[in-house]
Coordinates of C-alpha atoms and ligand atoms in Angstrom, one line a residue:
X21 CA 25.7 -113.2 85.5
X22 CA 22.2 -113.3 87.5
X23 CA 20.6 -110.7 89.6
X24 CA 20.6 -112.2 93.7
X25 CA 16.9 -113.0 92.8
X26 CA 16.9 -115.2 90.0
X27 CA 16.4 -118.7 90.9
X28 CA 19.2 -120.4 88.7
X29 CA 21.7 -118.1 90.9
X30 CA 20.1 -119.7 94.0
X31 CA 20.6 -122.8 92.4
X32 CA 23.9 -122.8 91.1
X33 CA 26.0 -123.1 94.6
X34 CA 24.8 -127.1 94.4
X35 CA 24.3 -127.3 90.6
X36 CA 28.4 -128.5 90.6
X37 CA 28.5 -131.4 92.9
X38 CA 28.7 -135.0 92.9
X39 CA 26.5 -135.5 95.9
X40 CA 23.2 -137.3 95.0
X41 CA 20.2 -135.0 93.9
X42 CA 17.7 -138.2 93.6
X43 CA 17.2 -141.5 94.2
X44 CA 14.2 -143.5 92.5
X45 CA 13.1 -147.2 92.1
X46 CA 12.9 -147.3 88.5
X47 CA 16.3 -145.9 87.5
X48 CA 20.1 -145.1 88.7
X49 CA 20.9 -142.5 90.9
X50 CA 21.3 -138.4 89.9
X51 CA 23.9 -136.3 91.3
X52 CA 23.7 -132.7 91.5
X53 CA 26.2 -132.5 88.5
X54 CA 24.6 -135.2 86.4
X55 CA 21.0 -133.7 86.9
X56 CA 22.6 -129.9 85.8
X57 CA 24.3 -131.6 83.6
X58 CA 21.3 -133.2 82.2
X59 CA 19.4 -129.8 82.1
X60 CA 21.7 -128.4 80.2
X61 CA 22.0 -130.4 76.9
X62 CA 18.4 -130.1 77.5
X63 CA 18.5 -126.6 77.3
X64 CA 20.6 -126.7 74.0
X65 CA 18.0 -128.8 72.4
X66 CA 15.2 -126.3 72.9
X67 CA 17.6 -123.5 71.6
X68 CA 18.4 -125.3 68.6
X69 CA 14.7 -125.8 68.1
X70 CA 14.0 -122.3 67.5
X71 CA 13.3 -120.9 71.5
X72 CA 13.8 -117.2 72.1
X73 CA 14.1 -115.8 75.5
X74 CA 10.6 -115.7 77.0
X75 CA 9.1 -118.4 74.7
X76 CA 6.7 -120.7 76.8
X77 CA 7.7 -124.5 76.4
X78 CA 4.3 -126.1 77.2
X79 CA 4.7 -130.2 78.8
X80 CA 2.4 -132.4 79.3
X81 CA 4.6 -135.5 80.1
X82 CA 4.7 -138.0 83.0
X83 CA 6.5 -137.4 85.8
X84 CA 10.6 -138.3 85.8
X85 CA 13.8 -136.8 86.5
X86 CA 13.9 -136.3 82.6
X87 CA 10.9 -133.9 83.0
X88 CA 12.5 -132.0 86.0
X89 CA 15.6 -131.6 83.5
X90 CA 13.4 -130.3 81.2
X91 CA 12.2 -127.4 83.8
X92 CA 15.6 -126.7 84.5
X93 CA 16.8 -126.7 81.4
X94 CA 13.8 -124.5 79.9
X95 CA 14.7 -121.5 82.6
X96 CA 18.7 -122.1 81.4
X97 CA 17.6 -121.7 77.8
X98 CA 15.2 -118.2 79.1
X99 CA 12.0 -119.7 78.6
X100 CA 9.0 -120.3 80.2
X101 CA 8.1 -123.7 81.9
X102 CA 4.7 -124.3 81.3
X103 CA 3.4 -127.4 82.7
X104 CA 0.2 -129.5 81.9
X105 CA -1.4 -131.8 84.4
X106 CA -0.9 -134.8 82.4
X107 CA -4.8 -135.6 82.8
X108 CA -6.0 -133.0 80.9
X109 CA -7.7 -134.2 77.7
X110 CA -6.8 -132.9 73.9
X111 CA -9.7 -130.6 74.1
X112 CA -8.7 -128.9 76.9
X113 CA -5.1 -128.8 76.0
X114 CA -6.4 -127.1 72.3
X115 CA -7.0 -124.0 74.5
X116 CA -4.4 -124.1 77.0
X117 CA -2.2 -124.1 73.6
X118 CA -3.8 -121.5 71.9
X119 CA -4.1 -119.2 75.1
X120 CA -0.1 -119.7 75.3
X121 CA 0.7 -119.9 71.9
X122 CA 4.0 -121.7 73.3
X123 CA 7.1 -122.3 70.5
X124 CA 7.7 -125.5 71.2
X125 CA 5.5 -128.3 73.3
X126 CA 7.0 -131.5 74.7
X127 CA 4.0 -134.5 75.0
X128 CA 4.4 -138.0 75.8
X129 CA 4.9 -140.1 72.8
X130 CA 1.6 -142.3 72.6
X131 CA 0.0 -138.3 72.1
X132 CA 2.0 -137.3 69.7
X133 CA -0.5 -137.5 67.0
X134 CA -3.4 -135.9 68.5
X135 CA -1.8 -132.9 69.8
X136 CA 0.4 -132.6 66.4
X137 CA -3.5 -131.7 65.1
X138 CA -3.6 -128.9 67.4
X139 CA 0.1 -127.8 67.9
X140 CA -0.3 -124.8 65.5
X141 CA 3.3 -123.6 63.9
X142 CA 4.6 -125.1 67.6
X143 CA 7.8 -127.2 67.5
X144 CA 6.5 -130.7 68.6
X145 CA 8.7 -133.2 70.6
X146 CA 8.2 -135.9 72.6
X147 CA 9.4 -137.4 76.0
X148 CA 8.7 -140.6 77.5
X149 CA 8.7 -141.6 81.2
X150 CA 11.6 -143.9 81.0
X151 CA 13.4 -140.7 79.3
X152 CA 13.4 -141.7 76.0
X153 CA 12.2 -139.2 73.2
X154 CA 12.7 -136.9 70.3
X155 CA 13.7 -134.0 73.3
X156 CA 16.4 -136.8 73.8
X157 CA 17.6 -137.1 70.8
X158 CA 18.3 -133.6 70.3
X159 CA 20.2 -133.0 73.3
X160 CA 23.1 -130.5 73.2
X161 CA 26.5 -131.2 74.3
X162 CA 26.4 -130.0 78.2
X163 CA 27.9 -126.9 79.4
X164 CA 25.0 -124.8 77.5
X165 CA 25.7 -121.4 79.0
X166 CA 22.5 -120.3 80.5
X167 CA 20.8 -117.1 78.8
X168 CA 20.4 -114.1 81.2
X169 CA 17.2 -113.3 82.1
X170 CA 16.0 -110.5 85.0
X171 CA 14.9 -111.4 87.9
X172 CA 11.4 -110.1 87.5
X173 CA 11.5 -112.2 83.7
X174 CA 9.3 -114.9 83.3
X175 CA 10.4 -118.9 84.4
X176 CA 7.0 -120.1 84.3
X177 CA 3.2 -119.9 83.3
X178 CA 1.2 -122.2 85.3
X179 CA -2.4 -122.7 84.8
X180 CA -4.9 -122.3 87.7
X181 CA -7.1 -125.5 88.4
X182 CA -10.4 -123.5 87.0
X183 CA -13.1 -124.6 89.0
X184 CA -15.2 -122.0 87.6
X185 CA -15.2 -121.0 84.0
X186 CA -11.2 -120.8 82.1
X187 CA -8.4 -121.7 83.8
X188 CA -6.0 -118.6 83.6
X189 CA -2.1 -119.0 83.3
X190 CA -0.2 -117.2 86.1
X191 CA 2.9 -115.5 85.5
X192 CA 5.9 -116.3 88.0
X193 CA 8.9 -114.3 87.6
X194 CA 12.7 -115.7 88.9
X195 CA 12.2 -113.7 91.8
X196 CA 8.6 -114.9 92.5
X197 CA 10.3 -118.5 92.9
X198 CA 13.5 -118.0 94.5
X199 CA 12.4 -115.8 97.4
X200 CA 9.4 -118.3 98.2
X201 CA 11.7 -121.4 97.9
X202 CA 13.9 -119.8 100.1
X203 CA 11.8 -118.5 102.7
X204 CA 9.9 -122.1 102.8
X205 CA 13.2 -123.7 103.1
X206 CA 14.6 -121.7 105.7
X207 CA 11.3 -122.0 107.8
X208 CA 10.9 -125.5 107.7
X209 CA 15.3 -126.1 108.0
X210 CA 15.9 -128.0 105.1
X211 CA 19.4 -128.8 104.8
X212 CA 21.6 -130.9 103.0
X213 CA 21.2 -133.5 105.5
X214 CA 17.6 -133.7 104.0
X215 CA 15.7 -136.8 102.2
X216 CA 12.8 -135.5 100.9
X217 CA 10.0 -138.3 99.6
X218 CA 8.5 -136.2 96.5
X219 CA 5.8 -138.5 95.6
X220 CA 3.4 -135.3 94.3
X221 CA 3.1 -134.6 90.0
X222 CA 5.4 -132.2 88.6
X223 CA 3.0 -130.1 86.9
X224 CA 1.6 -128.2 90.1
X225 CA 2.9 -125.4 92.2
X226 CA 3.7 -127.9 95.1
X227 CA 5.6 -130.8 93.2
X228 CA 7.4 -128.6 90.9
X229 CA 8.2 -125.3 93.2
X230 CA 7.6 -126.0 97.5
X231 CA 8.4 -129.6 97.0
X232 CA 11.4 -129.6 94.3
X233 CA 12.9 -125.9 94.4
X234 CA 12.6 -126.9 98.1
X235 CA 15.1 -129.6 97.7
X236 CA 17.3 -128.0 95.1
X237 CA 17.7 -124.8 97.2
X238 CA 18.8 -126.6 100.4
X239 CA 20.8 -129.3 98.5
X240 CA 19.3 -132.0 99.9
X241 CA 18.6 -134.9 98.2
X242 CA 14.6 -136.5 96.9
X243 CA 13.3 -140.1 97.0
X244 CA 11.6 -139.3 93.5
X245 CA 8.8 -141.2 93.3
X246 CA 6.4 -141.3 90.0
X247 CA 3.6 -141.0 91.9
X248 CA 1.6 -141.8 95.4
X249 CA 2.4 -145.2 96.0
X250 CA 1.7 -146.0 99.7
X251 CA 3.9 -149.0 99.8
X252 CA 6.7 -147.1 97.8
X253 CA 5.9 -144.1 100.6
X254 CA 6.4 -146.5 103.6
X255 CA 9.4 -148.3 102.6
X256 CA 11.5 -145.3 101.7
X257 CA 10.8 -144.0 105.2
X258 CA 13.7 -145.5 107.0
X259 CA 16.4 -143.5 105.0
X260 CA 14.0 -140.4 104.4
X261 CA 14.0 -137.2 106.4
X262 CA 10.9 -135.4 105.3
X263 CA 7.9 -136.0 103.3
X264 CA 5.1 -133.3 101.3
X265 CA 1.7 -134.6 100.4
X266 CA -1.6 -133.2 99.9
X267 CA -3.8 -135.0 102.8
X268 CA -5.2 -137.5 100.9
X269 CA -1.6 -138.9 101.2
X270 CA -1.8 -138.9 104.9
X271 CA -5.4 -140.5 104.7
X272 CA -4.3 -143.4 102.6
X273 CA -0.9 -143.8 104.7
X274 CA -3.3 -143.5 107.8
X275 CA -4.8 -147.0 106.0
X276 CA -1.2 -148.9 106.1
X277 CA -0.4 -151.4 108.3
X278 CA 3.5 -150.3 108.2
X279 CA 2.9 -147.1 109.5
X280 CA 4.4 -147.5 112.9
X281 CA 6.3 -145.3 115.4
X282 CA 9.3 -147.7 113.6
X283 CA 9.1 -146.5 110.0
X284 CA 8.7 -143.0 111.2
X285 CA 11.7 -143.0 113.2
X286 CA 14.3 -141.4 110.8
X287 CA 11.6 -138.8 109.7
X288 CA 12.0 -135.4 111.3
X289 CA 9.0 -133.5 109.2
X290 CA 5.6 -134.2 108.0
X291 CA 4.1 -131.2 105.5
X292 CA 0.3 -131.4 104.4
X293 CA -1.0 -128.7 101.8
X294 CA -3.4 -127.6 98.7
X295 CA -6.4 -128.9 100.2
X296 CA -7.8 -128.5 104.3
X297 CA -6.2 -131.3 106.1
X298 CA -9.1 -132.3 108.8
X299 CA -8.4 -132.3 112.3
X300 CA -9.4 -136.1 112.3
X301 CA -6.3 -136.8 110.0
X302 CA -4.3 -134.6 112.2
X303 CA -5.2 -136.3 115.7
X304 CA -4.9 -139.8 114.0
X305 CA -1.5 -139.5 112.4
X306 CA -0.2 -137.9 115.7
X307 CA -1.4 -140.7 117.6
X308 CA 0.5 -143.4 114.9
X309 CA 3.7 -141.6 114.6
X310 CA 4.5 -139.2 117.4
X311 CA 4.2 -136.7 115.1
X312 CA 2.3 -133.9 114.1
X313 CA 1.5 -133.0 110.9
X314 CA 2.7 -129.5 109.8
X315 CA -0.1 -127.8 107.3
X316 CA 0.7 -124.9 105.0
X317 CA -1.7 -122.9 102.8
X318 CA -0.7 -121.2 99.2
X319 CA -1.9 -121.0 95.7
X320 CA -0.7 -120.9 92.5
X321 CA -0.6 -117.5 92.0
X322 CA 1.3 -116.4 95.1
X323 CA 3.4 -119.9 96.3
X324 CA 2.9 -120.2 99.8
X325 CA 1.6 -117.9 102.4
X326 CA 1.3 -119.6 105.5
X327 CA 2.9 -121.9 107.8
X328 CA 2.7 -123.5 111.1
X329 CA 5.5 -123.0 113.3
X330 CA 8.4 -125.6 112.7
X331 CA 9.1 -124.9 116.3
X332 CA 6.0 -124.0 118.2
X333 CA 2.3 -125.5 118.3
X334 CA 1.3 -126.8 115.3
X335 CA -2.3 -125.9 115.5
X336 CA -5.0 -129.0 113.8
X337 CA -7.5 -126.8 111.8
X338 CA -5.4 -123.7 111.1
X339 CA -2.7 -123.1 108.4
X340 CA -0.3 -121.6 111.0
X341 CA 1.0 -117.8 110.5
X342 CA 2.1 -115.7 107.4
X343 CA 5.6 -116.6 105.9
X344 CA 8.4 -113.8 106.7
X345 CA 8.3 -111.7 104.3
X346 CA 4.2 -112.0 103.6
X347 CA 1.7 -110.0 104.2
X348 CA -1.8 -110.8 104.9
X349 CA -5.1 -109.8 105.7
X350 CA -8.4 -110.3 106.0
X351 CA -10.8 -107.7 104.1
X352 CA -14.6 -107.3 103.7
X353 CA -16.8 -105.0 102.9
X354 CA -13.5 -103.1 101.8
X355 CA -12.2 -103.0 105.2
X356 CA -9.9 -104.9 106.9
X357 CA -11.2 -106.7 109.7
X358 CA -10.7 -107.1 113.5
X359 CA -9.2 -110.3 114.5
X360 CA -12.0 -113.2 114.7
X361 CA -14.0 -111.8 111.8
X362 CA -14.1 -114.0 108.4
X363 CA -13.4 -112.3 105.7
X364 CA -11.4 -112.5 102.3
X365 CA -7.3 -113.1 102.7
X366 CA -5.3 -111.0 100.7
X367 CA -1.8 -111.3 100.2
X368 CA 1.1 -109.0 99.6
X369 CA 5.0 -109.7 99.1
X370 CA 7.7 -110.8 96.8
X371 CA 5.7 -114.5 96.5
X372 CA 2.9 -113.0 94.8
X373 CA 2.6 -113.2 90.8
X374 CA 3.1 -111.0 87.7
X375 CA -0.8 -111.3 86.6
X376 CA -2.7 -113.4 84.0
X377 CA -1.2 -114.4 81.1
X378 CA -3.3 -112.0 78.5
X379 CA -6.0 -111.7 80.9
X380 CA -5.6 -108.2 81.9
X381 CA -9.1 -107.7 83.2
X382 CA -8.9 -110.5 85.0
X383 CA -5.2 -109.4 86.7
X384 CA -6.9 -106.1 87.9
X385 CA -10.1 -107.8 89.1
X386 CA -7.5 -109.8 91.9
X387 CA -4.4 -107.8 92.0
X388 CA -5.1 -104.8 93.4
X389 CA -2.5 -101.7 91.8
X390 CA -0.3 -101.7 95.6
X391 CA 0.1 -105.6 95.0
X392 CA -2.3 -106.8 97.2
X393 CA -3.5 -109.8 95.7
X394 CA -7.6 -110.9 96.3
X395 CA -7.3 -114.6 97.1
X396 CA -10.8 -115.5 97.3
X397 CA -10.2 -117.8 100.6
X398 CA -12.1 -116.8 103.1
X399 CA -10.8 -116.9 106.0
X400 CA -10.0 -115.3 110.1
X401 CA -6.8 -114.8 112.1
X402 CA -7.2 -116.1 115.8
X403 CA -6.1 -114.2 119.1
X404 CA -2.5 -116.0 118.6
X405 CA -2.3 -115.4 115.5
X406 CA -3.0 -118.5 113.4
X407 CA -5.1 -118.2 110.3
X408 CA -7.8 -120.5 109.5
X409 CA -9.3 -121.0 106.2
X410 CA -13.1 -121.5 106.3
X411 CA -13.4 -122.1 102.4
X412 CA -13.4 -120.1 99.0
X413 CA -16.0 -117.0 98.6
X414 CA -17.7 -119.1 96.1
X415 CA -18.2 -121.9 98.1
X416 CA -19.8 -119.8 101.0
X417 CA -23.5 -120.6 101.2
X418 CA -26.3 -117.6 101.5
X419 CA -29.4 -118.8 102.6
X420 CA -32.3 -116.5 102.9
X421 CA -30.0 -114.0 103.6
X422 CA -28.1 -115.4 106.2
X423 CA -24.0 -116.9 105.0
X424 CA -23.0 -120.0 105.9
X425 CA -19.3 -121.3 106.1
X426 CA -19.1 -124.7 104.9
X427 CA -16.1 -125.7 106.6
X428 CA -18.1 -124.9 110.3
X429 CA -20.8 -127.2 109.4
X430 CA -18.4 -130.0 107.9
X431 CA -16.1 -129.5 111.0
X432 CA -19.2 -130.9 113.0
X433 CA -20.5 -133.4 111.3
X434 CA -16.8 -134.8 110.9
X435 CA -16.7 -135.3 114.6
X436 CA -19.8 -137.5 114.5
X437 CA -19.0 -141.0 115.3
X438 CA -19.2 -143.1 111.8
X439 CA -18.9 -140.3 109.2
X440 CA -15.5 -140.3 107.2
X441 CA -15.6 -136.8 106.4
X442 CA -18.6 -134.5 104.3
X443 CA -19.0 -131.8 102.2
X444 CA -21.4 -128.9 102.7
X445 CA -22.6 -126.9 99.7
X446 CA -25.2 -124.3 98.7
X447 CA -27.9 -125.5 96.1
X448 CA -30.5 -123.3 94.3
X449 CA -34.1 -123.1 96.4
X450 CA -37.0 -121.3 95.8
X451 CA -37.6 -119.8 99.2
X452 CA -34.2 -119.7 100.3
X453 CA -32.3 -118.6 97.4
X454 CA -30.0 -121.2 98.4
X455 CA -29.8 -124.0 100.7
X456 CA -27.3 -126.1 102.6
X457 CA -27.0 -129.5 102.0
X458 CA -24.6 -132.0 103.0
X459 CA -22.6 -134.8 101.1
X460 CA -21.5 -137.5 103.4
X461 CA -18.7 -140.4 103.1
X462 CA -19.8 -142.9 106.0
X463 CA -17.2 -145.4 107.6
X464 CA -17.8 -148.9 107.4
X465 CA -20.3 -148.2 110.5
X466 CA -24.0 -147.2 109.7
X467 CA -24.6 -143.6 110.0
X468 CA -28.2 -142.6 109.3
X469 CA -29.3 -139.1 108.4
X470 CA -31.1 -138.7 112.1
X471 CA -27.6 -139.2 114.1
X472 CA -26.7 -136.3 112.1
X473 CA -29.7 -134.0 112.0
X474 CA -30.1 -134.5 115.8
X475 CA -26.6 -134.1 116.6
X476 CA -26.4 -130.8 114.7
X477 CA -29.5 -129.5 116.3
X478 CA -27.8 -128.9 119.4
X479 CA -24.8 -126.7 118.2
X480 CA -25.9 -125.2 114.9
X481 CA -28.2 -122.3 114.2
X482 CA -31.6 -123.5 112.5
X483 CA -30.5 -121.8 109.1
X484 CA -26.9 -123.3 109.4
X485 CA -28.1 -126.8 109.3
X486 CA -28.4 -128.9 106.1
X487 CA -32.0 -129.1 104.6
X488 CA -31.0 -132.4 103.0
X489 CA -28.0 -135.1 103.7
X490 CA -26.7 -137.0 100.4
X491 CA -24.7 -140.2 101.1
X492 CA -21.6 -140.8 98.9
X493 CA -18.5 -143.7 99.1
X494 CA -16.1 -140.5 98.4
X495 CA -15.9 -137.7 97.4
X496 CA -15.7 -136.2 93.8
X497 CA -11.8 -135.0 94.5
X498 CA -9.1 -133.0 91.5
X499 CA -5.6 -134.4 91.0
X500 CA -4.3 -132.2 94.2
X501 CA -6.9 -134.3 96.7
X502 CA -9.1 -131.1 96.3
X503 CA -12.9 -131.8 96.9
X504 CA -14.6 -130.3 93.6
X505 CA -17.6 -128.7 95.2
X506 CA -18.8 -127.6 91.7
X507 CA -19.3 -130.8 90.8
X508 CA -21.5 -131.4 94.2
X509 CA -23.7 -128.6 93.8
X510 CA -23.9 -129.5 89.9
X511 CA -25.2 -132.8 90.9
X512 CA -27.4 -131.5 93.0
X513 CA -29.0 -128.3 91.4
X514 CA -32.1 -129.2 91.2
X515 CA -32.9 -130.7 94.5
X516 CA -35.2 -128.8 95.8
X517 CA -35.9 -127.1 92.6
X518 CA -37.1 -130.1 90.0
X519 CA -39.8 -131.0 92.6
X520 CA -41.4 -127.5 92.0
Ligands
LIG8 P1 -3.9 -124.3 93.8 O1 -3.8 -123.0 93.0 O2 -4.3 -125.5 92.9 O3 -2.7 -124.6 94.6 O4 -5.1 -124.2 94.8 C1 -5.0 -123.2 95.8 C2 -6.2 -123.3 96.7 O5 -6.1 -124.5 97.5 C3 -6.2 -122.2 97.7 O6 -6.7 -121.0 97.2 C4 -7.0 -122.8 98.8 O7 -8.4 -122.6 98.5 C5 -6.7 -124.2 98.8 N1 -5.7 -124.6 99.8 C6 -4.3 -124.8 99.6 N2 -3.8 -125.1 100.8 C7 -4.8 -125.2 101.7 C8 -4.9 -125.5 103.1 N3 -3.8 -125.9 103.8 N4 -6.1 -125.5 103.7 C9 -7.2 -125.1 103.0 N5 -7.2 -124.8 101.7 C10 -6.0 -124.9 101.1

C-alpha cells in the first residue's frame, strides 16, 4: 500500500511480532505487536476526532511508551507529528499553535486548562505519563488500517530550537525519515540483537527519529527510560547493547562510581550528538570503559549528516565523515573551499527537509533551489577526511576585522589544568566592534584568570585571545545539553560598553 520510502513500510516487517519493543522500570513490557497494536487504536481515536490527512497533531506530553504510540499512530492516521519540548511555557506554545494551526493537540492533563485558552477551534485531549487520558479513552478498536500517504507527504513538523528570533517548524516528509533511519542504522549495525538505552525526550529529532526510528527499523529492542537518570543509565548496562546521549550524559556518567570496565562489558556502542562532545570527555570515557565514544553531527532540518566510522578511527574533536548517501560541503564567499579552510557546511540528499512550515522566505534564504541546504555550522574537512565543526556563523566572533572561531580558543583553554570546560563569545566594543571573552567553569581546583591569560599567550594570536575571563559554576545549557551562547553574550553586552 506504501511507496519503498515511507517509513511505516520500513516499519511494518517488525510491527507483527511478539518479540519485546521495550522494557522500562515503571511499567510491563511492550512487544512489537502490543506497541503497533497500541498505535493503532491510537490512530482511530484521532480519526474519530475529526483528523484529515495532513492535519498536524501538536503534543506537548511527558515522555512514555503511550507518547511514542501516539507518534506512531498519528503517521497511521496521515497526520503530522508535531512535538513540543514539554518545557516550553503557555506563552510560547500560543504561537507555536497558532503558527501550526494543528486540528487536534494532546497536553498533559495538569495543562489542560491553560492551553484550552489558547487551543483555538483545536480538538483538545489529554495524556498523562502513566498513560492515562482523554486520548485513552477514546481509543479505537486496533487493526485501524493506516491511511496512504506519499512518500514525499508530511509525518512530522518539528520546531527548530530558536536561538535567534522564531523558532520555525521544519517539514519532514516519510522519505526524509526512513532513508536517514536507515542509513544511520545500517552504519552503526543495529540489529535485532540490539538494547538500546533511550534515556533522551521524545520531542527532539534525536529521541524521537536517530534514537527511536533507530530501534524500530532494526527491530531491536529499548530500555525506555523517562529521562536521564544516571543510576537508571548504569544499572541497565549489563543487559544493554548500545546507548545515545547528548554529552552531558557522558559528563554526568563520567561522575559515577559504577562506571567501570564491568558495567560496560555487554555494551558494544557508545553514540554522543546535538551538542560538541569535548575531547576531554572523549579521552576520559575511553580511559573508564575501553571504549570510545562515537560522535555524530545533524540538525533538525536535515537528520543526521555525519558519522565517525563504526569501524575505523573514531576521531576526538571531529564528527567523522558524511553519511552514504550525503553530500556536503564547505562554502564561503560563494565558493566551495579547499580542504582545511573553514567555511559554512551545506548539505544535500534525501535526509534534508521540505522547508519551513509557512515560512517561505525563510526556506529560500537556507535551501538553495538544487537542494543544498545552508546549515549555518561552520566548519572544515581534514586531509582524511573528517569534518570538524568549529561552531555556528553566529557564534563566530569579528574583532576589529579579524574572525575568531570560538571553538579554537575554547579547545585551549579546555586543556588548561583546573578548567571544566569554557565558552568563548563575541561582545559589543567600541574599538573593536566586538570582542572575545571567555566564560569559564573551574574544577574544584583554583584556576585564576593569569594561568589562563599566560597560558594562551603562547599559542594564540594577540586578537584571538579573550579581553576579559568571566567565572561561572556551569554553563547556561538548552534541554539537548546545548550551551546557549545568546544568553552569554546577553549577559554580557555591555561589558566593555556600560563603562563608556
Ligand atoms: P538541533 O536542530 O536542535 O538538533 O540542533 C542542531 C545543531 O546542533 C547543529 O546545527 C549543530 O550546531 C549542533 N550539533 C549537533 N551535533 C553536533 C556535534 N556532534 N558537534 C557540534 N555541534 C553539533
Amino acid at each position: 500500500m506504501y511507496d519503498q520510502n515511507h517509513l511505516l513500510c520500513r516499519l511494518s516487517a517488525s510491527g507483527r511480532s511478539s518479540k519485546i519493543f521495550a522494557t522500562r522500570p515503571d511499567g510491563p513490557d511492550v512487544t512489537y505487536e502490543g506497541l503497533f497494536r497500541g498505535a493503532e487504536a491510537l490512530a482511530a481515536a484521532l480519526v474519530g476526532a475529526g483528523l484529515m490527512p495532513g492535519d498536524r497533531v501538536a503534543v506537548q506530553v511527558k515522555k512514555s511508551l503511550e507518547a511514542l504510540q501516539l507518534y506512531l499512530g498519528t503517521i497511521m492516521a496521515g497526520g503530522v507529528f508535531l512535538p513540543l519540548n514539554t518545557a516550553y511555557t503557555v506563552s510560547e506554545l500560543a504561537y507555536f499553535l497558532s503558527d501550526a494551526t494543528p486540528r487536534i493537540i494532546v497536553c498533559d492533563p495538569a495543562r489542560m486548562n491553560e492551553i484550552s485558552a489558547i487551543a483555538g477551534s483545536a480538538t483538545l485531549l489529554t495524556l498523562a505519563a502513566d498513560g492515562t487520558g482523554t486520548l485513552m479513552q477514546a481509543k479505537g478498536a486496533p487493526g485501524f488500517l493506516a491511511v496512504p500517504r506519499d512518500a514525499d507527504d508530511l509525518a512530522a513538523i518539528l520546531y527548530t530550537s530558536g536561538t535567534t528570533g522564531r523558532s520555525k517548524g521544519a517539514m519532514l516528509s516519510h522519505a526524509n525519515l526512513a532513508s536517514n533511519s536507515e542509513t544511520l542504522r545500517d552504519t552503526w549495525h543495529f540489529t535485532p540483537d540490539d538494547v538500546l538505552i533511550h534515556a533522551l525526550p521524545i520531542f527532539h529529532t534525536h529521541g524521537l527519529f536517530v534514537a527511536t526510528n533507530v530501534a524500530l527499523l532494526a527491530g531491536a529492542s529499548v530500555h525506555f527510560l523517562p529521562g536521564f537518570d544516571a543510576d537508571a543509565i548504569i544499572n541497565a548496562m549489563p543487559n544493554a547493547t548500545a546507548l545515545m546521549g547528548v554529552p552531558t550524559f557522558y559528563t554526568r556518567l563520567l561522575d559515577h562510581d559504577g562506571l567501570t570496565h564491568e558495567t560496560v562489558s555487554n555494551m558494544r556502542l557508545f553514540i554522543s550528538g546535538s551538542a560538541p562532545l569535548l575531547v576531554d570527555t572523549h579521552e576520559k570515557w575511553e580511559a573508564r570503559t575501553g571504549h570510545r565514544i562515537l560522535e555524530r553531527y545533524g540538525m533538525t532540518e536535515t537528520n543526521m549528516n555525519t558519522s565517525n566510522p563504526y569501524n575505523g578511527e573514531r576521531r576526538a574533536g571531529t564528527v567523522g565523515f558524511p553519511l552514504p548517501g550525503v553530500d556536503l560541503r564547505i562554502m564561503a564567499n560563494g565558493k566551495e573551499v579547499p580542504k582545511g579552510e573553514i567555511g559554512v557546511l551545506e548539505i544535500r540528499g534525501p535526509n534534508v527537509f521540505q522547508g519551513y512550515w509557512r515560512m517561505p522566505e525563510k526556506t529560500a534564504e537556507e535551501l538553495r533551489p538544487d537542494g543544498w541546504f545552508i546549515t549555518g555550522d561552520q566548519g572544515f574537512i581534514d586531509e582524511r577526511g573528517y569534518v570538524t565543526i568549529v561552531g555556528r556563523a553566529k557564534d563566530m566572533v569579528i574583532t576589529g576585522g579579524f574572525n575568531v572561531y570560538p571553538k579554537e580558543v575554547e579547545a585551549l583553554i579546555d586543556a588548561i589544568p583546573g578548567v571544566k570546560e569554557s565558552a568563548v563569545v563575541g561582545v559589543p566594543h567600541p574599538d573593536f566592534g566586538e570582542a572575545v571573552i571567555a566564560v569559564i567553569v573551574p574544577e574544584n581546583k583554583a584556576v585564576t584568570k593569569d594561568d589562563i591569560s599566560t597560558a594562551l599567550r603562547t599559542d594564540l594570536a594577540k586578537f584571538k585571545q579573550p579581553k576579559q575571563y568571566l567565572f561561572l559554576p556551569e554553563l547556561p545549557r538548552n534541554t539537548m545539553g546545548k550551551v546557549q551562547k545568546k544568553a552569554l553574550r546577553d549577559r554580557y553586552a555591555g561589558l566593555f560598553t556600560d563603562a563608556q
